[in-house]
PDB file of C-alpha atoms in Angstrom:
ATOM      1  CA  UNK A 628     103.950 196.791 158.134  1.00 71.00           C
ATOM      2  CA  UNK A 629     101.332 199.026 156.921  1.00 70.00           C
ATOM      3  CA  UNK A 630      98.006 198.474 155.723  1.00 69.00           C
ATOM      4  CA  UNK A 631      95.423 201.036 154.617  1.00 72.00           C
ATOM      5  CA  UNK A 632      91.574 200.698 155.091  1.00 71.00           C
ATOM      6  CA  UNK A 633      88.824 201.796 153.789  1.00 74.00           C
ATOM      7  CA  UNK A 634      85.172 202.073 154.975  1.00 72.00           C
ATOM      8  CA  UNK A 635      81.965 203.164 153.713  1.00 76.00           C
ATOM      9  CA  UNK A 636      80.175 204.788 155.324  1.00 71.00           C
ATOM     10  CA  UNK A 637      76.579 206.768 154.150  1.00 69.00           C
ATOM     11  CA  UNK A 638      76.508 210.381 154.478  1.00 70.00           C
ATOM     12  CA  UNK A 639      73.807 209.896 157.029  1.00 73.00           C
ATOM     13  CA  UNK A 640      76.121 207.611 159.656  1.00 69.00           C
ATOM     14  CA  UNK A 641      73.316 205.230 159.435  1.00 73.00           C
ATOM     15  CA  UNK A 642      72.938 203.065 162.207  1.00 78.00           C
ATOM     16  CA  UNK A 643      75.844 202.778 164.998  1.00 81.00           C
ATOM     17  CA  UNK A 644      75.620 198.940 165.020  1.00 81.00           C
ATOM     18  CA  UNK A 645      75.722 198.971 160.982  1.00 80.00           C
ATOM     19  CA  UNK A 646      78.779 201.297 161.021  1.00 79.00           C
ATOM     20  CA  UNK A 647      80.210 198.724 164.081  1.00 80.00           C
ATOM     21  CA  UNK A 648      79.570 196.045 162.029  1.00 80.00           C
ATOM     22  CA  UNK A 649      81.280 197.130 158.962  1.00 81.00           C
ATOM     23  CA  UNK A 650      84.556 197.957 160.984  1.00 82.00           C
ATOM     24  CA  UNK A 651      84.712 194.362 162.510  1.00 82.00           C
ATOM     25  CA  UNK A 652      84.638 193.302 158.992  1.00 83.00           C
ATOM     26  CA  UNK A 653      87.531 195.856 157.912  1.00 85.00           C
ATOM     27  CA  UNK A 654      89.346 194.568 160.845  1.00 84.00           C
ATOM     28  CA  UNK A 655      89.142 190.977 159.766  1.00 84.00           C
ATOM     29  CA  UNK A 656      90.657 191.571 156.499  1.00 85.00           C
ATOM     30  CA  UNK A 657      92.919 193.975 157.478  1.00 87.00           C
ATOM     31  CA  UNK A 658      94.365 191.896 160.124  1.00 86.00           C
ATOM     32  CA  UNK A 659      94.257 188.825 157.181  1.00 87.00           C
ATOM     33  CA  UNK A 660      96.207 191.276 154.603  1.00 89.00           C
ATOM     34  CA  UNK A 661      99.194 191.994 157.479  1.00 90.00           C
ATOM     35  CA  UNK A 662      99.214 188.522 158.560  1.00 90.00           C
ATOM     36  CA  UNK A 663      99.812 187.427 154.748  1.00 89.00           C
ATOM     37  CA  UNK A 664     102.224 190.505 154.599  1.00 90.00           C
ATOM     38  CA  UNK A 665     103.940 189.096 157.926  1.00 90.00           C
ATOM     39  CA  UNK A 666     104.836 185.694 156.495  1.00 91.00           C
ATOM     40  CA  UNK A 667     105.495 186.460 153.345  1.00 91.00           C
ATOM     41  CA  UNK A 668     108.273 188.493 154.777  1.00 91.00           C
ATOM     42  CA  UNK A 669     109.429 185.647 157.238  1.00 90.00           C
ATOM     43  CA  UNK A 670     109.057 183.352 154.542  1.00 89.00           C
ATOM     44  CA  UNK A 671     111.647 185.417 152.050  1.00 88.00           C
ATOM     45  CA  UNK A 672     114.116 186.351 154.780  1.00 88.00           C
ATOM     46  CA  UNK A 673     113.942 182.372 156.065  1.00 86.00           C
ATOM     47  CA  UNK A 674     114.789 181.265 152.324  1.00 85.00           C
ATOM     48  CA  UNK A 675     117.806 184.108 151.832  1.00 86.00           C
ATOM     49  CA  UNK A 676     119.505 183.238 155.742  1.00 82.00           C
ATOM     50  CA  UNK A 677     118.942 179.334 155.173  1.00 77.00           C
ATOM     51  CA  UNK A 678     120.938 177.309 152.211  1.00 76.00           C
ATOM     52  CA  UNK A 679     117.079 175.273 151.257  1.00 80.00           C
ATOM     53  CA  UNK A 680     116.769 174.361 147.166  1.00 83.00           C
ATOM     54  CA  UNK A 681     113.332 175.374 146.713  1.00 84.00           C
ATOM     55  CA  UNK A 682     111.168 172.583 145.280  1.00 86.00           C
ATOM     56  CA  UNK A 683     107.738 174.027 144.689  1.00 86.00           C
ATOM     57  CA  UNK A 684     104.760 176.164 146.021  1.00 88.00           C
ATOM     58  CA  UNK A 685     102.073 174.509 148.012  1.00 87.00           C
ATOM     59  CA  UNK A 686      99.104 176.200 149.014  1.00 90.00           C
ATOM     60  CA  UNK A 687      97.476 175.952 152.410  1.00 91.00           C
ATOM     61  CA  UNK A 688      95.218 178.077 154.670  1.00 92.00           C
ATOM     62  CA  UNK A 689      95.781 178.358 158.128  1.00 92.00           C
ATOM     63  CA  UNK A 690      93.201 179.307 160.229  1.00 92.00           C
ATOM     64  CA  UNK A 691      94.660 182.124 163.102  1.00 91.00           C
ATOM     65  CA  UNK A 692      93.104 184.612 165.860  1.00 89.00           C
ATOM     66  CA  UNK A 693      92.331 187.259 162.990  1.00 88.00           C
ATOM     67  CA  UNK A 694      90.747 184.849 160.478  1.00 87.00           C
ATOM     68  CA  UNK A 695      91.679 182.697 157.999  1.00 89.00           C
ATOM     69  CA  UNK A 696      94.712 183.875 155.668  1.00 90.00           C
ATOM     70  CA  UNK A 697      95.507 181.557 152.228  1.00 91.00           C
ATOM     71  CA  UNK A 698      99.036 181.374 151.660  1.00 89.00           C
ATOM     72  CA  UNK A 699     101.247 179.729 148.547  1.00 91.00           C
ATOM     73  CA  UNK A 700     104.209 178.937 151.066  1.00 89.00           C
ATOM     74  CA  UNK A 701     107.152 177.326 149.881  1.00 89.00           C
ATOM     75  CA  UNK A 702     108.287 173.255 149.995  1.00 89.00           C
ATOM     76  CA  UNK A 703     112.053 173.506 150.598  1.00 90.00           C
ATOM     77  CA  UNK A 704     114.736 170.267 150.313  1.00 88.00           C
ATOM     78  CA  UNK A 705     117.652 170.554 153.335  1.00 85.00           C
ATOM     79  CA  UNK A 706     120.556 168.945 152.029  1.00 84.00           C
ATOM     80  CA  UNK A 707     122.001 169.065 155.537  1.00 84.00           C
ATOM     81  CA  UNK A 708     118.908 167.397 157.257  1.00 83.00           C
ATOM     82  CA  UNK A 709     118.305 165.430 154.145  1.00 86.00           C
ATOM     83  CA  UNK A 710     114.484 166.280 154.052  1.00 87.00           C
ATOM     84  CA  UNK A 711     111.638 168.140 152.392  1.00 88.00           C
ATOM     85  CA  UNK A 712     110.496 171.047 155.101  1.00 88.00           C
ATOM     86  CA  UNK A 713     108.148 174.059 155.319  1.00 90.00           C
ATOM     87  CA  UNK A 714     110.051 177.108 156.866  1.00 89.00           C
ATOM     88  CA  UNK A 715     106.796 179.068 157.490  1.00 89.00           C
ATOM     89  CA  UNK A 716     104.736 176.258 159.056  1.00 89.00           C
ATOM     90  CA  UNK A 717     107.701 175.535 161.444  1.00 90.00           C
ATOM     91  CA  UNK A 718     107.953 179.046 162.201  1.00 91.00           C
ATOM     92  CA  UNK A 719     104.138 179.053 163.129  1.00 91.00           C
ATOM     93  CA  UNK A 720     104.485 175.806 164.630  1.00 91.00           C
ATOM     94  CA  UNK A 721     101.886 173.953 162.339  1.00 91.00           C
ATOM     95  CA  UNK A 722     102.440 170.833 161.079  1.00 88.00           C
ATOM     96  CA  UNK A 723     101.733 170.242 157.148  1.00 80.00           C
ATOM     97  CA  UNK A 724      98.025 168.640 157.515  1.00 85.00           C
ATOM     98  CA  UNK A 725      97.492 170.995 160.365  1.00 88.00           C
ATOM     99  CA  UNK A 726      95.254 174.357 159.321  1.00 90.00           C
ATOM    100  CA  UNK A 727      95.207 175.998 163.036  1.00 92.00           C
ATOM    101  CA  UNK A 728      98.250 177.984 164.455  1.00 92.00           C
ATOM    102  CA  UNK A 729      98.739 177.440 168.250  1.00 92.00           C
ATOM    103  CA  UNK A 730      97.353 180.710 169.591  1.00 92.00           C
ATOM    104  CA  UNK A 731      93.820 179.562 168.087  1.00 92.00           C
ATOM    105  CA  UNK A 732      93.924 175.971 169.289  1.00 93.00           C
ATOM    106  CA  UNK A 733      94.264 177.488 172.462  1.00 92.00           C
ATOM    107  CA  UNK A 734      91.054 180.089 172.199  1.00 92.00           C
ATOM    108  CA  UNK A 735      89.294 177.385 171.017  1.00 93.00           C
ATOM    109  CA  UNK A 736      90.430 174.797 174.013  1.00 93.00           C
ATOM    110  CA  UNK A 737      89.709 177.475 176.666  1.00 92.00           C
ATOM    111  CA  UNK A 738      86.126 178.395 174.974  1.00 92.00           C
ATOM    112  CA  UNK A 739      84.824 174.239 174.908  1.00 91.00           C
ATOM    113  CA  UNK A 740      85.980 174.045 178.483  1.00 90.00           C
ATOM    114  CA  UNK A 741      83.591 176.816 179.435  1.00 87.00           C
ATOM    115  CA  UNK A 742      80.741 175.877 177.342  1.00 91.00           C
ATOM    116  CA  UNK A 743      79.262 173.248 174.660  1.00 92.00           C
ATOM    117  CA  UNK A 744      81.046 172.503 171.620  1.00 93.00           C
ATOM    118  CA  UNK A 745      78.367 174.271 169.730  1.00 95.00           C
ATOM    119  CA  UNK A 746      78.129 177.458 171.475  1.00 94.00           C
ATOM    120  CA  UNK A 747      82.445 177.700 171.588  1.00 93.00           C
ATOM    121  CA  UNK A 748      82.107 177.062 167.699  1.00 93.00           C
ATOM    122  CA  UNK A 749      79.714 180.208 167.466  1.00 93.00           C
ATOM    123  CA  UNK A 750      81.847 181.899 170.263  1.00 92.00           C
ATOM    124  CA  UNK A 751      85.080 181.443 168.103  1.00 92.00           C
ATOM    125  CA  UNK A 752      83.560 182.092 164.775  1.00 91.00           C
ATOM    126  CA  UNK A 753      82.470 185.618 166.226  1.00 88.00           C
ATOM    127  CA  UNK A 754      85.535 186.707 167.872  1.00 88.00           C
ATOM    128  CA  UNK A 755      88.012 185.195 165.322  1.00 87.00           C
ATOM    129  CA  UNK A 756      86.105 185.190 161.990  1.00 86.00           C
ATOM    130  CA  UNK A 757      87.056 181.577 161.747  1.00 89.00           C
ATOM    131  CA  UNK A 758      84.527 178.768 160.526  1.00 92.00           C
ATOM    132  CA  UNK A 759      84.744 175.743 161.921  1.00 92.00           C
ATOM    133  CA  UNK A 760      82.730 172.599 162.727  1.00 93.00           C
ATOM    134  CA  UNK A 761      81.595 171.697 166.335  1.00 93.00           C
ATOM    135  CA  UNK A 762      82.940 168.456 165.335  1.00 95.00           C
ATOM    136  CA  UNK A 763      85.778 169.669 164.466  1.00 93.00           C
ATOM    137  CA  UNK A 764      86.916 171.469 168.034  1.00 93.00           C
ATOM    138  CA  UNK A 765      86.006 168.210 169.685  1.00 94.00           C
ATOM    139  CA  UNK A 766      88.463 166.025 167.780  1.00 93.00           C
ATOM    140  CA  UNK A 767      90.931 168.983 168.312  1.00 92.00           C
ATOM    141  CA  UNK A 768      90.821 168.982 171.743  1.00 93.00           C
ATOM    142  CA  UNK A 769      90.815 164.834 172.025  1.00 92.00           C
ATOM    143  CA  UNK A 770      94.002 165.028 170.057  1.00 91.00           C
ATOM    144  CA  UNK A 771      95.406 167.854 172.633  1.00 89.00           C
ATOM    145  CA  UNK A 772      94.676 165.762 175.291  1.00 88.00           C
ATOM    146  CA  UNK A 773      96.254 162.416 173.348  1.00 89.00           C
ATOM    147  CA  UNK A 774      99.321 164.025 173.287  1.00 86.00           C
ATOM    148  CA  UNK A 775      99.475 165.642 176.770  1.00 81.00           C
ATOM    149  CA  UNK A 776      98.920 162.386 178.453  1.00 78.00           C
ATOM    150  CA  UNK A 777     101.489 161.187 176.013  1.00 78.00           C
ATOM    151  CA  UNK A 778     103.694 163.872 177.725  1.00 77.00           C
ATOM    152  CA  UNK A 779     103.012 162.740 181.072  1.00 70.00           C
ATOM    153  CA  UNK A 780     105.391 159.455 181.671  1.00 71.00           C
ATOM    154  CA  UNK A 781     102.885 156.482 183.346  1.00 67.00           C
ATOM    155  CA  UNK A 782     104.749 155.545 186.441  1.00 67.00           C
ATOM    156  CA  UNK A 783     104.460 151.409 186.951  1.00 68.00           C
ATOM    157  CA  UNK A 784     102.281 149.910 189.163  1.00 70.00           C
ATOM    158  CA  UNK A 785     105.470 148.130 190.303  1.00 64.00           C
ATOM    159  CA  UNK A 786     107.492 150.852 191.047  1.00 62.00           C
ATOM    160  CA  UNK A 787     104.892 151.586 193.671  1.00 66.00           C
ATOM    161  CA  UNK A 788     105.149 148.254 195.106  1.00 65.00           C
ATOM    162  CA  UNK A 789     107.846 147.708 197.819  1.00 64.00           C
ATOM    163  CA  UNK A 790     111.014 145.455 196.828  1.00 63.00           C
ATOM    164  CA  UNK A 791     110.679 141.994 198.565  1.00 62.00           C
ATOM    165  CA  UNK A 792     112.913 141.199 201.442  1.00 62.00           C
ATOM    166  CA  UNK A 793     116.292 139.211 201.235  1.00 61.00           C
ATOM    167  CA  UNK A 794     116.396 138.741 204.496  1.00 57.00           C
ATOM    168  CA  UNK A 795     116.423 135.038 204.644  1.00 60.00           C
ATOM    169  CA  UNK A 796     114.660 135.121 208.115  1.00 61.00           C
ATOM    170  CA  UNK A 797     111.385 136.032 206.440  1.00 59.00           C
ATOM    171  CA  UNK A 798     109.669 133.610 204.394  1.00 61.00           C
ATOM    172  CA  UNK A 799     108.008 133.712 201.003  1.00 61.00           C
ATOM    173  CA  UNK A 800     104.068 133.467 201.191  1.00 57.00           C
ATOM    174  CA  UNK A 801     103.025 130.079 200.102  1.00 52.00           C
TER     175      UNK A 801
END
């Protein structure tokens, strides 16, 4: 993958935090354009290895660590399976209503354990270029936690309890 970049800058340098500014911009997109590139390639090379029957284009934007990248990914039918599937969000691990890929859900879990849902929103949005709602994050991370206690098997309040006796020399509480 190779992507080309191009910044201006004025023959005077300008400022060093304008010129810093305009190259976190220039990364954003050019981390966007090889993160398109990137599954556009998985996507083709998915659909030639796999016997699918393409069905139709769906567009969807996920939201990852270097911004948010639109994508017309493809709606396959799997006569084995017998089932309409998305190659590229199962690569990614994203389920069809699902916008963020894993890597992000976990940036923004470890950011709103350190701080307020606000300030990890504003934390996120600066580091990742992705804009999100404070709102948002917090019913993110109460549907992480949903499904990790989900995970976690709840052990019986009578397996803890001790089996009754059958010796017949003890007798049953009255």
């Amino acid at each position: 993958l190779l992507t080309v970049v191009e910044i201006e800058v004025p023959e005077e340098f300008g400022s060093f935090q304008e010129a810093e500014v305009k190259v976190k911009e220039a990364v954003f997109v050019t981390g966007q354009k090889l993160m398109g590139e990137l599954m556009r390639m998985y996507e083709s090379a998915a659909l030639e290895r796999k016997q699918f029957w393409k069905k139709d284009l769906k567009a969807k934007r996920f939201q990852t660590l270097v911004g948010e990248v639109k994508r017309q990914r493809w709606r396959v039918w799997d006569w084995k399976e017998k089932r309409h599937r998305y190659p590229l969000d199962e690569w990614m691990r994203v389920q069809p209503q699902e916008k963020t890929t894993p890597a992000l859900q976990q940036a923004i879990v470890n950011a709103c354990v350190q701080r307020s849902y606000r300030q990890a929103t504003k934390e996120v949005e600066h580091w990742t270029g992705v804009k999100r709602n404070p709102m948002t994050n917090w019913k993110l991370i109460q549907q992480i936690a949903e499904t990790g206690q989900a995970k976690e098997p709840v052990v019986p309040d009578w397996y803890l309890k001790p089996l009754p006796s059958l010796d017949p020399r003890f007798k049953e509480d009255p």
